Amino acid sequence: MPELPEVETYRRYFEETALGQTVMDLKAEDPRRQLTIDYDTLLQALKGTQFVSTHRIGKHFLITLSTGKVLVLHFGMTGDLAYYRDEEDTPQFARIVFYFQNGFRLAFIDSRKFGRVGLAASIEEYQQKKALGPDALDITLAELTTSLEKRKAPIKPLLLDQKILAGIGNWIADEVLFQAKINPAKTANTLNPEEFEQLHAAIQLVLNTAIEHEALYQTFPKSFLIHARGWDEVVETTASERQVCPRHHTPLAITKVGGRTTYFCPICQPL
DNA sequence: CTCAGTGTTCAGTG
DNA sequence: TCACTGAACACTGA
């Protein structure tokens, strides 16, 4: 679930809690899987250093240490952060825990263990090594058009390609295409300039709205497709009540595009 | 017990 | 080498 808005929300949470703290110790439940460098090297790099500043590229969260090195967190599908003090408050699935001099701790929570923690020499080195494209909030219309206009793949999997733009995941891709009224299976090279403009505006709209709402789906505008996914039910609803277009109240199509579950409205987003 | 689902990476194909 | 497709990864929760 952590896509750009969640990671931005985590970053802001980190700024209010762990930023400025001095790291004393580190525990990792499954270091060989979840740490991208060996445990001893990471511990030595962290011990006695402070978390000085934060940065985000797409879904990647980067923390600059007082030594200048950069701690990198990627939340995979189920990652989250929690700052707390007492052992008994340790959240479930706290896979990696940072221990601070002030007695508090920061847990990297990750039930499905797809998250990764590692170290980079600098922000630029990391972005280059991972071949990350511009952050989805920073990409210009011209950049977006240039990188998509010749591509023959369906638009949706290209929006998920972090090398083209960084930060969009499965539900945001669906939401963006719904707001832009573009069919997810439409090949990128058939989009006209007006559609690229709508796409670019929809990326801004969806990401900024999600960040404003601190990535809490339940509070997103009624006009958002995300409510159809049934993640935010307060009251029980049936699938047929839920899986309708917010504009037409007609049934949505639920298919696979690029191997991923895809929701769209066949009326708003014709092929 | 089975299986969907989330993001990334990698093997395979053209 | 590049563009694209599809499976694999670990695990929970339905």
Short mmCIF file of C-alpha atoms (C1' of nucleotides) in Angstrom, two decimals:
data_model
loop_
_atom_site.label_atom_id
_atom_site.label_comp_id
_atom_site.label_asym_id
_atom_site.label_seq_id
_atom_site.Cartn_x
_atom_site.Cartn_y
_atom_site.Cartn_z
CA MET A 1 0.00 0.00 0.00
CA PRO A 2 2.67 2.58 0.65
CA GLU A 3 2.72 4.70 -2.48
CA LEU A 4 3.98 8.26 -2.72
CA PRO A 5 1.34 9.87 -0.43
CA GLU A 6 1.84 7.30 2.33
CA VAL A 7 5.61 7.63 2.16
CA GLU A 8 5.29 11.43 2.28
CA THR A 9 3.05 11.04 5.33
CA TYR A 10 5.63 8.73 6.96
CA ARG A 11 8.35 11.26 6.15
CA ARG A 12 6.43 14.02 7.93
CA TYR A 13 5.82 11.73 10.90
CA PHE A 14 9.53 10.93 11.03
CA GLU A 15 10.36 14.67 10.95
CA GLU A 16 8.22 15.17 14.05
CA THR A 17 9.62 12.20 15.97
CA ALA A 18 12.93 10.55 15.10
CA LEU A 19 14.62 13.48 13.37
CA GLY A 20 17.58 14.77 15.36
CA GLN A 21 17.86 11.62 17.45
CA THR A 22 21.16 9.84 18.03
CA VAL A 23 21.12 6.15 17.13
CA MET A 24 22.55 3.76 19.74
CA ASP A 25 21.52 0.34 18.48
CA LEU A 26 19.68 -1.57 15.79
CA LYS A 27 17.79 -4.83 15.73
CA ALA A 28 16.69 -6.70 12.64
CA GLU A 29 14.57 -9.82 12.74
CA ASP A 30 15.49 -11.09 9.27
CA PRO A 31 18.61 -9.09 8.30
CA ARG A 32 19.61 -11.25 5.36
CA ARG A 33 16.31 -10.62 3.68
CA GLN A 34 15.43 -7.08 4.69
CA LEU A 35 18.78 -5.34 4.92
CA THR A 36 20.50 -4.61 1.62
CA ILE A 37 23.92 -4.50 3.31
CA ASP A 38 25.17 -6.72 6.08
CA TYR A 39 23.98 -6.02 9.59
CA ASP A 40 27.39 -5.23 11.10
CA THR A 41 28.22 -2.68 8.43
CA LEU A 42 24.87 -0.95 8.90
CA LEU A 43 25.14 -0.92 12.68
CA GLN A 44 28.65 0.56 12.52
CA ALA A 45 27.46 3.24 10.08
CA LEU A 46 24.54 4.16 12.34
CA LYS A 47 25.96 3.91 15.84
CA GLY A 48 26.50 7.32 17.39
CA THR A 49 25.22 9.23 14.34
CA GLN A 50 22.25 11.54 14.21
CA PHE A 51 19.35 11.64 11.76
CA VAL A 52 19.94 15.06 10.24
CA SER A 53 17.50 15.54 7.37
CA THR A 54 14.99 13.69 5.20
CA HIS A 55 14.27 13.36 1.51
CA ARG A 56 11.84 11.40 -0.61
CA ILE A 57 12.03 10.16 -4.20
CA GLY A 58 8.79 8.47 -5.17
CA LYS A 59 8.26 5.68 -2.65
CA HIS A 60 11.86 5.77 -1.41
CA PHE A 61 12.54 7.47 1.93
CA LEU A 62 16.07 8.77 2.49
CA ILE A 63 17.55 9.97 5.78
CA THR A 64 20.85 11.84 5.77
CA LEU A 65 23.06 10.97 8.75
CA SER A 66 25.45 13.31 10.55
CA THR A 67 28.28 11.46 8.75
CA GLY A 68 26.81 12.41 5.36
CA LYS A 69 25.84 8.85 4.52
CA VAL A 70 22.23 8.15 3.72
CA LEU A 71 19.92 5.59 5.31
CA VAL A 72 17.36 4.35 2.78
CA LEU A 73 13.95 2.92 3.64
CA HIS A 74 11.65 1.27 1.13
CA PHE A 75 8.32 0.15 2.54
CA GLY A 76 7.41 -2.56 0.05
CA MET A 77 3.72 -3.38 0.23
CA THR A 78 3.02 -3.31 3.95
CA GLY A 79 5.68 -1.07 5.52
CA ASP A 80 4.97 1.54 8.21
CA LEU A 81 6.77 3.47 10.96
CA ALA A 82 6.09 3.79 14.68
CA TYR A 83 7.94 5.92 17.24
CA TYR A 84 7.50 4.75 20.82
CA ARG A 85 9.37 4.27 24.07
CA ASP A 86 8.43 1.18 26.00
CA GLU A 87 9.12 -2.42 25.07
CA GLU A 88 5.47 -3.34 25.66
CA ASP A 89 4.38 -0.79 23.05
CA THR A 90 6.37 -2.56 20.34
CA PRO A 91 3.96 -2.89 17.43
CA GLN A 92 3.20 -6.23 15.83
CA PHE A 93 5.48 -7.01 12.87
CA ALA A 94 8.19 -4.58 14.01
CA ARG A 95 10.84 -6.21 11.81
CA ILE A 96 13.60 -3.60 12.30
CA VAL A 97 13.99 -1.34 15.33
CA PHE A 98 16.25 1.70 15.78
CA TYR A 99 17.15 2.52 19.39
CA PHE A 100 17.85 6.15 20.32
CA GLN A 101 19.86 7.82 23.04
CA ASN A 102 16.75 9.49 24.47
CA GLY A 103 15.20 6.10 25.25
CA PHE A 104 12.73 6.12 22.38
CA ARG A 105 12.65 3.69 19.48
CA LEU A 106 11.57 3.70 15.85
CA ALA A 107 10.06 0.52 14.43
CA PHE A 108 10.04 -0.37 10.76
CA ILE A 109 6.83 -2.39 10.66
CA ASP A 110 6.35 -4.76 7.74
CA SER A 111 4.07 -7.77 7.95
CA ARG A 112 4.96 -9.14 4.50
CA LYS A 113 8.68 -8.47 4.60
CA PHE A 114 8.93 -6.87 1.17
CA GLY A 115 10.39 -3.73 2.72
CA ARG A 116 14.13 -2.98 2.56
CA VAL A 117 16.56 -0.91 4.59
CA GLY A 118 19.99 0.00 3.31
CA LEU A 119 22.71 2.59 3.02
CA ALA A 120 23.76 4.89 0.19
CA ALA A 121 26.72 7.22 -0.28
CA SER A 122 24.45 10.10 -1.28
CA ILE A 123 20.95 10.88 -2.52
CA GLU A 124 22.21 11.33 -6.08
CA GLU A 125 24.16 8.08 -6.04
CA TYR A 126 21.07 6.21 -4.86
CA GLN A 127 18.74 7.75 -7.44
CA GLN A 128 21.21 6.88 -10.18
CA LYS A 129 21.84 3.34 -8.96
CA LYS A 130 18.11 2.61 -8.78
CA ALA A 131 17.55 4.44 -12.09
CA LEU A 132 14.62 6.31 -10.56
CA GLY A 133 12.82 8.77 -12.76
CA PRO A 134 11.68 12.18 -11.52
CA ASP A 135 9.36 12.20 -8.53
CA ALA A 136 5.74 12.06 -9.71
CA LEU A 137 5.04 15.42 -8.06
CA ASP A 138 7.97 17.08 -9.85
CA ILE A 139 7.72 15.65 -13.38
CA THR A 140 6.77 18.28 -15.96
CA LEU A 141 4.22 17.82 -18.72
CA ALA A 142 7.05 17.94 -21.28
CA GLU A 143 9.06 15.25 -19.49
CA LEU A 144 6.02 13.05 -19.09
CA THR A 145 5.06 13.39 -22.76
CA THR A 146 8.60 12.73 -24.00
CA SER A 147 9.01 9.57 -21.98
CA LEU A 148 5.63 8.11 -22.96
CA GLU A 149 4.70 9.23 -26.47
CA LYS A 150 6.64 6.52 -28.33
CA ARG A 151 5.87 3.64 -25.97
CA LYS A 152 3.62 0.85 -27.20
CA ALA A 153 2.71 -0.66 -23.84
CA PRO A 154 -0.64 0.10 -22.20
CA ILE A 155 -0.50 3.38 -20.27
CA LYS A 156 -1.17 1.83 -16.87
CA PRO A 157 1.93 -0.36 -16.49
CA LEU A 158 4.03 2.56 -17.75
CA LEU A 159 2.68 4.75 -14.94
CA LEU A 160 3.83 2.03 -12.55
CA ASP A 161 7.35 2.06 -14.01
CA GLN A 162 9.50 3.89 -11.45
CA LYS A 163 12.12 4.63 -14.11
CA ILE A 164 9.65 6.83 -15.99
CA LEU A 165 8.27 8.61 -12.93
CA ALA A 166 8.66 7.62 -9.29
CA GLY A 167 5.88 7.16 -6.79
CA ILE A 168 2.81 5.76 -8.51
CA GLY A 169 1.46 2.38 -7.45
CA ASN A 170 -1.51 0.26 -8.37
CA TRP A 171 -4.44 2.16 -6.88
CA ILE A 172 -3.04 5.59 -7.77
CA ALA A 173 -2.55 4.54 -11.38
CA ASP A 174 -6.24 3.57 -11.51
CA GLU A 175 -7.30 6.77 -9.77
CA VAL A 176 -5.17 8.96 -12.07
CA LEU A 177 -6.53 7.31 -15.22
CA PHE A 178 -10.09 7.61 -13.93
CA GLN A 179 -9.66 11.32 -13.15
CA ALA A 180 -8.02 11.83 -16.56
CA LYS A 181 -10.74 9.75 -18.28
CA ILE A 182 -8.22 7.53 -20.04
CA ASN A 183 -8.64 3.77 -20.48
CA PRO A 184 -5.87 1.89 -18.63
CA ALA A 185 -5.28 -0.45 -21.58
CA LYS A 186 -4.86 2.38 -24.10
CA THR A 187 -1.34 2.25 -25.52
CA ALA A 188 0.75 5.28 -24.59
CA ASN A 189 1.67 6.16 -28.18
CA THR A 190 -2.01 6.74 -29.03
CA LEU A 191 -2.54 9.48 -26.45
CA ASN A 192 -3.01 12.96 -27.92
CA PRO A 193 -1.56 16.17 -26.40
CA GLU A 194 -4.81 16.94 -24.62
CA GLU A 195 -4.77 13.52 -22.98
CA PHE A 196 -1.18 13.97 -21.83
CA GLU A 197 -2.25 17.26 -20.28
CA GLN A 198 -5.18 15.60 -18.50
CA LEU A 199 -2.88 12.82 -17.34
CA HIS A 200 -0.35 15.25 -15.94
CA ALA A 201 -3.05 17.29 -14.18
CA ALA A 202 -4.63 14.12 -12.76
CA ILE A 203 -1.29 12.97 -11.30
CA GLN A 204 -0.97 16.30 -9.50
CA LEU A 205 -4.59 16.24 -8.34
CA VAL A 206 -4.56 12.69 -7.00
CA LEU A 207 -1.20 12.93 -5.24
CA ASN A 208 -1.82 16.34 -3.69
CA THR A 209 -5.30 15.35 -2.54
CA ALA A 210 -4.00 12.11 -1.00
CA ILE A 211 -1.19 13.95 0.82
CA GLU A 212 -3.62 16.61 2.13
CA HIS A 213 -5.70 13.81 3.56
CA GLU A 214 -2.60 12.13 5.00
CA ALA A 215 -3.26 9.12 2.79
CA LEU A 216 -6.41 8.22 4.76
CA TYR A 217 -8.60 6.77 2.02
CA GLN A 218 -11.82 7.11 3.98
CA THR A 219 -11.56 10.89 3.88
CA PHE A 220 -10.88 11.25 0.16
CA PRO A 221 -13.47 13.12 -1.95
CA LYS A 222 -16.56 11.23 -3.06
CA SER A 223 -15.45 11.78 -6.65
CA PHE A 224 -12.54 9.37 -6.13
CA LEU A 225 -12.60 5.87 -7.54
CA ILE A 226 -10.70 4.47 -4.57
CA HIS A 227 -13.88 4.07 -2.53
CA ALA A 228 -14.97 1.40 -5.00
CA ARG A 229 -12.13 -0.83 -3.82
CA GLY A 230 -13.93 -1.35 -0.52
CA TRP A 231 -10.91 -0.66 1.70
CA ASP A 232 -12.58 2.01 3.78
CA GLU A 233 -15.89 0.50 4.80
CA VAL A 234 -17.21 1.82 8.05
CA VAL A 235 -20.53 0.12 7.47
CA GLU A 236 -20.94 -3.15 5.67
CA THR A 237 -21.56 -2.72 1.98
CA THR A 238 -21.99 -5.34 -0.68
CA ALA A 239 -19.68 -5.63 -3.65
CA SER A 240 -22.40 -4.48 -6.03
CA GLU A 241 -23.11 -1.35 -3.98
CA ARG A 242 -19.49 -0.48 -3.93
CA GLN A 243 -18.26 -1.29 -7.41
CA VAL A 244 -19.92 1.58 -9.25
CA CYS A 245 -18.58 4.68 -10.97
CA PRO A 246 -18.74 7.76 -8.69
CA ARG A 247 -19.94 9.80 -11.68
CA HIS A 248 -22.50 7.48 -13.28
CA HIS A 249 -23.30 5.00 -10.51
CA THR A 250 -22.99 2.33 -13.18
CA PRO A 251 -20.91 -0.83 -12.75
CA LEU A 252 -17.16 -0.60 -12.99
CA ALA A 253 -15.00 -2.97 -14.99
CA ILE A 254 -12.54 -5.00 -12.92
CA THR A 255 -9.84 -6.56 -15.09
CA LYS A 256 -6.13 -7.26 -15.20
CA VAL A 257 -3.87 -4.81 -17.01
CA GLY A 258 -0.14 -5.52 -16.96
CA GLY A 259 -0.85 -8.37 -14.57
CA ARG A 260 -2.39 -6.07 -11.95
CA THR A 261 -5.98 -5.76 -10.75
CA THR A 262 -7.46 -2.73 -12.48
CA TYR A 263 -10.67 -0.80 -11.79
CA PHE A 264 -12.09 1.55 -14.39
CA CYS A 265 -15.39 2.93 -15.70
CA PRO A 266 -16.19 1.74 -19.24
CA ILE A 267 -18.33 4.85 -19.79
CA CYS A 268 -15.85 7.51 -18.55
CA GLN A 269 -12.82 5.69 -19.91
CA PRO A 270 -13.73 4.10 -23.26
CA LEU A 271 -11.02 2.44 -25.30
"C1'" DC B 1 -6.99 -25.10 2.76
"C1'" DT B 2 -6.68 -21.87 -0.92
"C1'" DC B 3 -5.78 -17.63 -2.84
"C1'" DA B 4 -5.61 -12.48 -3.70
"C1'" DG B 5 -2.84 -8.71 -3.20
"C1'" DT B 6 0.91 -5.19 -2.68
"C1'" DG B 7 5.99 -3.26 -5.22
"C1'" DT B 8 10.11 -4.65 -7.31
"C1'" DT B 9 13.18 -7.55 -9.75
"C1'" DC B 10 14.48 -10.81 -12.92
"C1'" DA B 11 14.09 -14.32 -16.59
"C1'" DG B 12 12.30 -15.04 -21.02
"C1'" DT B 13 10.62 -13.51 -25.57
"C1'" DG B 14 10.58 -10.77 -29.59
"C1'" DT C 1 20.34 -3.52 -26.33
"C1'" DC C 2 15.76 -2.38 -25.77
"C1'" DA C 3 10.66 -2.97 -24.98
"C1'" DC C 4 7.56 -5.70 -23.12
"C1'" DT C 5 5.32 -9.72 -20.40
"C1'" DG C 6 4.73 -12.60 -16.66
"C1'" DA C 7 6.27 -15.02 -12.69
"C1'" DA C 8 8.45 -14.98 -8.21
"C1'" DC C 9 9.27 -13.20 -3.79
"C1'" DA C 10 6.80 -13.52 1.98
"C1'" DC C 11 3.23 -13.18 4.37
"C1'" DT C 12 -1.41 -12.12 6.21
"C1'" DG C 13 -6.09 -12.31 6.27
"C1'" DA C 14 -10.31 -13.41 4.11
#
